[in-house]
mmCIF file of C-alpha atoms in Angstrom:
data_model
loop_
_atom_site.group_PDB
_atom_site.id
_atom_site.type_symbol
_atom_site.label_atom_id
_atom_site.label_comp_id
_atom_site.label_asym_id
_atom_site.label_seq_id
_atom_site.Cartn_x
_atom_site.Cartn_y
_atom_site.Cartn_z
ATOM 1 C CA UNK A 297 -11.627 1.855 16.520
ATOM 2 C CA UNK A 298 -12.774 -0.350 13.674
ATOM 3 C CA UNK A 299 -10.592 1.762 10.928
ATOM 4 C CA UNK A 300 -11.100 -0.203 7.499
ATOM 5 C CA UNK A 301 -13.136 -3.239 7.715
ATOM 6 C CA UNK A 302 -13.073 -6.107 4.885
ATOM 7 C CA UNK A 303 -15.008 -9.587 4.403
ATOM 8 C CA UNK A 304 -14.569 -11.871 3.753
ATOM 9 C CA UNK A 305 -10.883 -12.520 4.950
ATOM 10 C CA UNK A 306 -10.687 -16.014 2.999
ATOM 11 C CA UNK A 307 -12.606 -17.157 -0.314
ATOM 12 C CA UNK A 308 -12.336 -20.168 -2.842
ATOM 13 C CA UNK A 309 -13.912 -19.733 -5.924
ATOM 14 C CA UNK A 310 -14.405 -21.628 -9.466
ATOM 15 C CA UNK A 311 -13.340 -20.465 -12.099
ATOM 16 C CA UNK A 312 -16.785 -18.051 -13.862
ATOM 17 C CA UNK A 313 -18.011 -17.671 -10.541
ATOM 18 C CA UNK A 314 -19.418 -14.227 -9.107
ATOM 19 C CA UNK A 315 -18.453 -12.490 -5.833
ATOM 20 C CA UNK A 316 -18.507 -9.422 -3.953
ATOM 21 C CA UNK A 317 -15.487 -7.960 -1.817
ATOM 22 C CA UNK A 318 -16.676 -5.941 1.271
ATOM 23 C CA UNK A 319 -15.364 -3.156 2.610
ATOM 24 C CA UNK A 320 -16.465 -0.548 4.950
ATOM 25 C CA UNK A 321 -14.519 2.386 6.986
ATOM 26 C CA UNK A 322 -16.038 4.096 10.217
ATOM 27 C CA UNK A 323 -13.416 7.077 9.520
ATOM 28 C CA UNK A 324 -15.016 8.842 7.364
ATOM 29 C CA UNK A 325 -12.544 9.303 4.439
ATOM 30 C CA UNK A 326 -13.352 10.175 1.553
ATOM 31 C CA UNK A 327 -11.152 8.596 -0.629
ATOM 32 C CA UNK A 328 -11.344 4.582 -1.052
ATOM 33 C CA UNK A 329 -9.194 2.334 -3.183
ATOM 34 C CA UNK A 330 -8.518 -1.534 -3.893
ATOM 35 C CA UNK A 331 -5.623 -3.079 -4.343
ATOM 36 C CA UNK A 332 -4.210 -6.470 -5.470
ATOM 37 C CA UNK A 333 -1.074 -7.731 -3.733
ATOM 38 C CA UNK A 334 1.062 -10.507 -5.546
ATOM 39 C CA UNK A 335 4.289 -11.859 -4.699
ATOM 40 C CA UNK A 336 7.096 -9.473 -6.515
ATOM 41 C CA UNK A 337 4.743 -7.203 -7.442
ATOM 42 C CA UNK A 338 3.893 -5.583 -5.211
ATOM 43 C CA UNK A 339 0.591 -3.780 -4.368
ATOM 44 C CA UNK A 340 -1.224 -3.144 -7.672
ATOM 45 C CA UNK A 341 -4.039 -0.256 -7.557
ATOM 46 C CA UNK A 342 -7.318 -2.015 -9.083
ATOM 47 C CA UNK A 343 -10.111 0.909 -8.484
ATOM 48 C CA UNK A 344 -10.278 3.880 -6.455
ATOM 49 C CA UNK A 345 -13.615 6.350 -5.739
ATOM 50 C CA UNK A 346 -12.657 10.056 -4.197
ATOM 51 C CA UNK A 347 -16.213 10.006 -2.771
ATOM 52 C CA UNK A 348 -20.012 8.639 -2.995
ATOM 53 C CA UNK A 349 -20.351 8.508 -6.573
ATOM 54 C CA UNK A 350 -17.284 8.740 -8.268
ATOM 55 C CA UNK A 351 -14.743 5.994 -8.915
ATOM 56 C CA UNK A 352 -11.998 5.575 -11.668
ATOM 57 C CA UNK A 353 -9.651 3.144 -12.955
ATOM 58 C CA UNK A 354 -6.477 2.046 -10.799
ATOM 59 C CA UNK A 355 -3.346 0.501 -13.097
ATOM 60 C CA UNK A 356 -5.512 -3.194 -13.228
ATOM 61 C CA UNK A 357 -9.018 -2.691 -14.168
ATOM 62 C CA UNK A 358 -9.802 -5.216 -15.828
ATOM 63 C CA UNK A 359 -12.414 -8.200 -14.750
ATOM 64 C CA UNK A 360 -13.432 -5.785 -11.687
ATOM 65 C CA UNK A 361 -16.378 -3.740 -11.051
ATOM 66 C CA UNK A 362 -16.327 -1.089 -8.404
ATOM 67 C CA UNK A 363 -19.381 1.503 -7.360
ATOM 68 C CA UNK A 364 -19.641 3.879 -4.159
ATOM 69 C CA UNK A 365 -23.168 4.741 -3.128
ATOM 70 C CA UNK A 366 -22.048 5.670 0.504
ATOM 71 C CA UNK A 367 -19.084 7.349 2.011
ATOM 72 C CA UNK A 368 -18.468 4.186 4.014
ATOM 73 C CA UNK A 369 -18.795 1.705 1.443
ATOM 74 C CA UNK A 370 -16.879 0.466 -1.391
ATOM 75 C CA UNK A 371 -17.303 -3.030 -2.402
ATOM 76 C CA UNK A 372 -15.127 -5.105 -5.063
ATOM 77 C CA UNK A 373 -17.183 -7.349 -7.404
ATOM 78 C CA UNK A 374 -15.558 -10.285 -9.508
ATOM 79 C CA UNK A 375 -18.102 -11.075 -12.412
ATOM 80 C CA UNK A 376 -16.264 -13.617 -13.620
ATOM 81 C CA UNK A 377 -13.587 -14.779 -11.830
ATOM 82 C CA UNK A 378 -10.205 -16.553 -13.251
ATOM 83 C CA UNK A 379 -7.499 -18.377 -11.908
ATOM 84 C CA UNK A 380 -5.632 -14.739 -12.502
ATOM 85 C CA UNK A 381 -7.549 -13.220 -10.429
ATOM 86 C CA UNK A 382 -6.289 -15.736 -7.463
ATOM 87 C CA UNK A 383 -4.580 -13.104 -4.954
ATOM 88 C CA UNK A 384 -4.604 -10.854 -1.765
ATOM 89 C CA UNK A 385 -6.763 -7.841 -1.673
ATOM 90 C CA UNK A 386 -6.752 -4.808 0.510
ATOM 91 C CA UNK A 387 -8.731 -1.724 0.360
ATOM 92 C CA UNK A 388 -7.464 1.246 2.157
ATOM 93 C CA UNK A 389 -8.941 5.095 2.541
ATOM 94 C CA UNK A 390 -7.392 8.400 3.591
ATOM 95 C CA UNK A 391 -8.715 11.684 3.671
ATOM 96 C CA UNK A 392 -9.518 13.334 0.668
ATOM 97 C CA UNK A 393 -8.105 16.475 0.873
ATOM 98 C CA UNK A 394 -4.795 15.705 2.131
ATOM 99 C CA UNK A 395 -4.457 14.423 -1.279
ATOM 100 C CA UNK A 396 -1.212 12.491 -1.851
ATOM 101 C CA UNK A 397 0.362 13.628 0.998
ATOM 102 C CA UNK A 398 -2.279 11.899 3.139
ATOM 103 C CA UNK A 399 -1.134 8.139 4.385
ATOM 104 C CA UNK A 400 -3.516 5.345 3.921
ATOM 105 C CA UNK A 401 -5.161 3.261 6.341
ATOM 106 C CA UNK A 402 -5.354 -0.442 5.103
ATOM 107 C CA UNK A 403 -7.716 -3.284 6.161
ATOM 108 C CA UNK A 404 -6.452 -6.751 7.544
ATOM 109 C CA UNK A 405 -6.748 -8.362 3.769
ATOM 110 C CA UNK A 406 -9.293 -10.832 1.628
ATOM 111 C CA UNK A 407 -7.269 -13.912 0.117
ATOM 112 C CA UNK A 408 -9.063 -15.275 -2.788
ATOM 113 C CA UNK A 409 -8.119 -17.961 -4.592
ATOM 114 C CA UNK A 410 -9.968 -19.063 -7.820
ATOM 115 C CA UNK A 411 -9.436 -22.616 -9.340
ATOM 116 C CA UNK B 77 4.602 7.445 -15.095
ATOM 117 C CA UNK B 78 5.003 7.516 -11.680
ATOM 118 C CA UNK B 79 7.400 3.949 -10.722
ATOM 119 C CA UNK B 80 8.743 2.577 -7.737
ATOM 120 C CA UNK B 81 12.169 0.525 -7.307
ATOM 121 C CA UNK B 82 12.966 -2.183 -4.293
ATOM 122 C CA UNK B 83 16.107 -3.368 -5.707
ATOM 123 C CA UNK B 84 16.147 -5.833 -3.038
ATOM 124 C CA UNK B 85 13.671 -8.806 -2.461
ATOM 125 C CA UNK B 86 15.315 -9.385 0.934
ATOM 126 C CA UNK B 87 17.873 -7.528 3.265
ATOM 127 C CA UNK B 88 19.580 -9.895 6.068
ATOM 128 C CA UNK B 89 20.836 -8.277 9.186
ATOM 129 C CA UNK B 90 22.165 -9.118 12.990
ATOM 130 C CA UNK B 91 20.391 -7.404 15.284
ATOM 131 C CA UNK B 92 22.014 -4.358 17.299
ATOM 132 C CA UNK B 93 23.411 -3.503 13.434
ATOM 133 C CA UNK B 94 22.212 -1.061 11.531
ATOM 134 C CA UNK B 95 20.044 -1.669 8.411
ATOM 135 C CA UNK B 96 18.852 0.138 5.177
ATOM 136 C CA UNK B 97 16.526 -0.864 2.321
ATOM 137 C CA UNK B 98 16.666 0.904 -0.903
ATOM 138 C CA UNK B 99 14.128 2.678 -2.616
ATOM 139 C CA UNK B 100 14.305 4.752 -5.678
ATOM 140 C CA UNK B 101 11.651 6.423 -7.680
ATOM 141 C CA UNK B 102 10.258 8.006 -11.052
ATOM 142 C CA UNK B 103 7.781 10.635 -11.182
ATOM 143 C CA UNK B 104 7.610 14.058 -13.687
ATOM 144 C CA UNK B 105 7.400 16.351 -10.927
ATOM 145 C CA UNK B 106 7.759 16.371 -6.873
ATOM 146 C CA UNK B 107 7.432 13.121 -5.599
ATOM 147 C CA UNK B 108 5.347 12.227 -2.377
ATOM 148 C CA UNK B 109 6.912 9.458 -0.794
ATOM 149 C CA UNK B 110 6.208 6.976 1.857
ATOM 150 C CA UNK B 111 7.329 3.764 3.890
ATOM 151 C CA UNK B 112 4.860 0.914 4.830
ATOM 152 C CA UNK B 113 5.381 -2.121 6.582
ATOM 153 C CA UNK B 114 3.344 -5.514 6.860
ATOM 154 C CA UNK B 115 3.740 -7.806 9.113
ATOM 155 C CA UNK B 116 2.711 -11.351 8.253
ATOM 156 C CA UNK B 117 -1.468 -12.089 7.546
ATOM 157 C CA UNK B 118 -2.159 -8.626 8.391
ATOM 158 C CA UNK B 119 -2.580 -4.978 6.651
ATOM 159 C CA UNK B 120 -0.064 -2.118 5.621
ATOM 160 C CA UNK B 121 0.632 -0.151 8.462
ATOM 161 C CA UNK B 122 2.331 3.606 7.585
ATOM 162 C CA UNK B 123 5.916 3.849 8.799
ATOM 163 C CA UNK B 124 6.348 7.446 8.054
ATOM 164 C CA UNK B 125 6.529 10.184 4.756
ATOM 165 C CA UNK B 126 8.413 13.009 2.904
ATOM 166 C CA UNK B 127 6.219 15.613 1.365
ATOM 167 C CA UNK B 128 8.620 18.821 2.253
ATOM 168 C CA UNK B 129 11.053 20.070 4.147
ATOM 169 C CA UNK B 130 14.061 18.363 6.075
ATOM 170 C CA UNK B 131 15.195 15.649 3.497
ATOM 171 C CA UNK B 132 15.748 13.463 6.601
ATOM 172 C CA UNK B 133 12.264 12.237 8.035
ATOM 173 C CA UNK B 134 11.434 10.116 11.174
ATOM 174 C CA UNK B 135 8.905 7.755 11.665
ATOM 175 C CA UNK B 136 7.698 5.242 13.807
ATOM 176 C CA UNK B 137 9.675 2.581 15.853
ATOM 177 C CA UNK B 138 12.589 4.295 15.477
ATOM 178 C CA UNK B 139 12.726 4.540 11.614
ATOM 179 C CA UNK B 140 13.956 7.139 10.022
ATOM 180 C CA UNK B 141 14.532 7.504 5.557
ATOM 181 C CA UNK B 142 16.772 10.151 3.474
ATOM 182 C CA UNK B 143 15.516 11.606 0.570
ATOM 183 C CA UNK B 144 17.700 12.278 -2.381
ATOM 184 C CA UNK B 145 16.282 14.214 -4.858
ATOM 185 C CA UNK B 146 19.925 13.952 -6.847
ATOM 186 C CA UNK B 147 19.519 10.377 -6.926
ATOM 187 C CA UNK B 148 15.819 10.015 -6.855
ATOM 188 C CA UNK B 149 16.163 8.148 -3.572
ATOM 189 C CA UNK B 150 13.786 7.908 -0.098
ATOM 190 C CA UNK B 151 16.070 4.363 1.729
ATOM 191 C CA UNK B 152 14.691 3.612 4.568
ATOM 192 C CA UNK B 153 16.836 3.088 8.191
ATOM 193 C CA UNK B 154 17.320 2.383 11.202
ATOM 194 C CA UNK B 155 20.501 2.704 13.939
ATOM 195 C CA UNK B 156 19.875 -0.525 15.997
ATOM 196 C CA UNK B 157 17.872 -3.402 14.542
ATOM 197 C CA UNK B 158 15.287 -5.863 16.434
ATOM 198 C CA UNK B 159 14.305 -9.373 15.387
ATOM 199 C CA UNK B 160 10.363 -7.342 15.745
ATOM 200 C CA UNK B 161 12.029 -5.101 12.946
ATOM 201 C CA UNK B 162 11.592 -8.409 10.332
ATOM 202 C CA UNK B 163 8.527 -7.961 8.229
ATOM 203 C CA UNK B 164 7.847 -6.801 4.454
ATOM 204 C CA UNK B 165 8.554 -2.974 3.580
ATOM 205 C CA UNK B 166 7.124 -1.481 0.982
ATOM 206 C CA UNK B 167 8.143 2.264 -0.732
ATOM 207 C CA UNK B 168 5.412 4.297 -2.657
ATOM 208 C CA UNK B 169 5.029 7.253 -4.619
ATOM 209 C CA UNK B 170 2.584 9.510 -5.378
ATOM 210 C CA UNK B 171 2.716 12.875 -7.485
ATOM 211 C CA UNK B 172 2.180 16.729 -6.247
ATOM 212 C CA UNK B 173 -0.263 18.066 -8.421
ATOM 213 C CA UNK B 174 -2.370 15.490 -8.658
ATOM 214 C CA UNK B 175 -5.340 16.637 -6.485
ATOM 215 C CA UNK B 176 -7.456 14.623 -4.448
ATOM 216 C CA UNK B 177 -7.053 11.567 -6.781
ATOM 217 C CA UNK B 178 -2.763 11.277 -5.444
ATOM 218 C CA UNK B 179 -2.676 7.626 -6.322
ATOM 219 C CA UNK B 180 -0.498 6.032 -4.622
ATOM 220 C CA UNK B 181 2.348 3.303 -6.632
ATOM 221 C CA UNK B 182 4.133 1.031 -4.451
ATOM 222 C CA UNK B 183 7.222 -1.003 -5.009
ATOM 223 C CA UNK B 184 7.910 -4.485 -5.077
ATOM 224 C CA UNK B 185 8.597 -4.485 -1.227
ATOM 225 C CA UNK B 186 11.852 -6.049 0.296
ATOM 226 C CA UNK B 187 11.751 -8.099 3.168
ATOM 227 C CA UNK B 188 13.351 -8.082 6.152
ATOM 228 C CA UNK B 189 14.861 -10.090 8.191
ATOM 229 C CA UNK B 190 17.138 -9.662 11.665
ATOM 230 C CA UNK B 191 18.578 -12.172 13.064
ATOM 231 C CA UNK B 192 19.203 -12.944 17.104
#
């Protein structure tokens, strides 16, 4: 079982640079969401899509573009990227209609660093 | 807002002892919560929930968390630790009544570690 799948798992960037996260799930969940994971803060929700379509703001927006044309699918794109934007990423999916009771599943992680 | 509380960064313990890490939480109505653990250089893996019910939930590997709607609490535990047990734990919240969207907030994890 493949579960959620993201690439790449290690990136250096400069600073104004443009780049795409990957991520793909064979699960077929409905609901996909990024989020940004820095040290004593925790994991911060970026975007999240509850199906092809549709996606909405997490609690960090900004500087990150998000679209879902397939249920699988749900890519990450930096436009521009800053130092600030140097951190771990994870997307993770669940079910849809479990709602928030429903548990995510989490891919392995993309650590990007931007100088 | 919906807010999650490690008050820990790190919880030390032998193994064989027990252990706990704190959570407590803020949302307006009935909470959704949930345990996660990471190990190092890899993904969240779910340890286990509390949507209804028994306030006393178990989980995998032996886990089991409490929640305290008094105190607004969900701690995490476990009767006999294992030096496998150290990782990073993270609590998170989401809100009934939310719909499909149930975003999920996480804390600032806690991690950790049991010594030999």
């Amino acid at each position: 079982n493949a579960g959620v799948t993201q690439t790449p798992k290690f990136q250096v960037l400069k600073t104004g640079q443009s780049m795409t996260l990957q991520c793909a799930q064979d699960m077929n969940h409905e609901y996909m969401s990024w989020y940004r994971q820095d040290p004593g803060m925790g994991l911060r929700l970026i975007h999240y899509s509850v199906g092809a379509g549709i996606t909405d703001q997490g609690e960090v927006p900004n500087g990150y573009n998000v679209s879902r044309s397939t249920t699988e699918d749900f890519p990450l794109r930096l436009l521009s990227a800053a130092p600030s934007q140097t951190s771990v990423y994870f997307c993770a999916s669940r079910r849809k209609a479990l709602g928030g009771t429903g548990e995510l599943f989490f891919g392995e992680g993309s650590r990007l660093t931007v100088l | 807002a919906q807010s999650v509380a490690q008050p820990e960064d790190q919880v030390n313990v032998a193994e064989g002892n027990p252990l706990t890490v704190k959570c407590t939480y803020s949302v307006s109505g009935n909470p959704y919560l949930f345990w996660y653990v990471q190990y190092p250089n890899r993904g969240l893996q779910f340890l286990l929930k509390y949507i209804t019910g028994d306030n006393l939930v178990k989980g995998s590997y032996g886990f089991e968390a409490e929640f305290n709607k008094s105190q607004t609490s969900f701690h995490l535990k476990k009767p006999s630790a294992l030096v496998s047990d150290s990782a990073l734990y993270f609590c998170a919240v989401s809100q009934s009544g939310s719909g499909n969207t149930g975003k999920l907030i996480f804390g600032q994890g806690t991690t950790l570690q049991v010594k030999p």
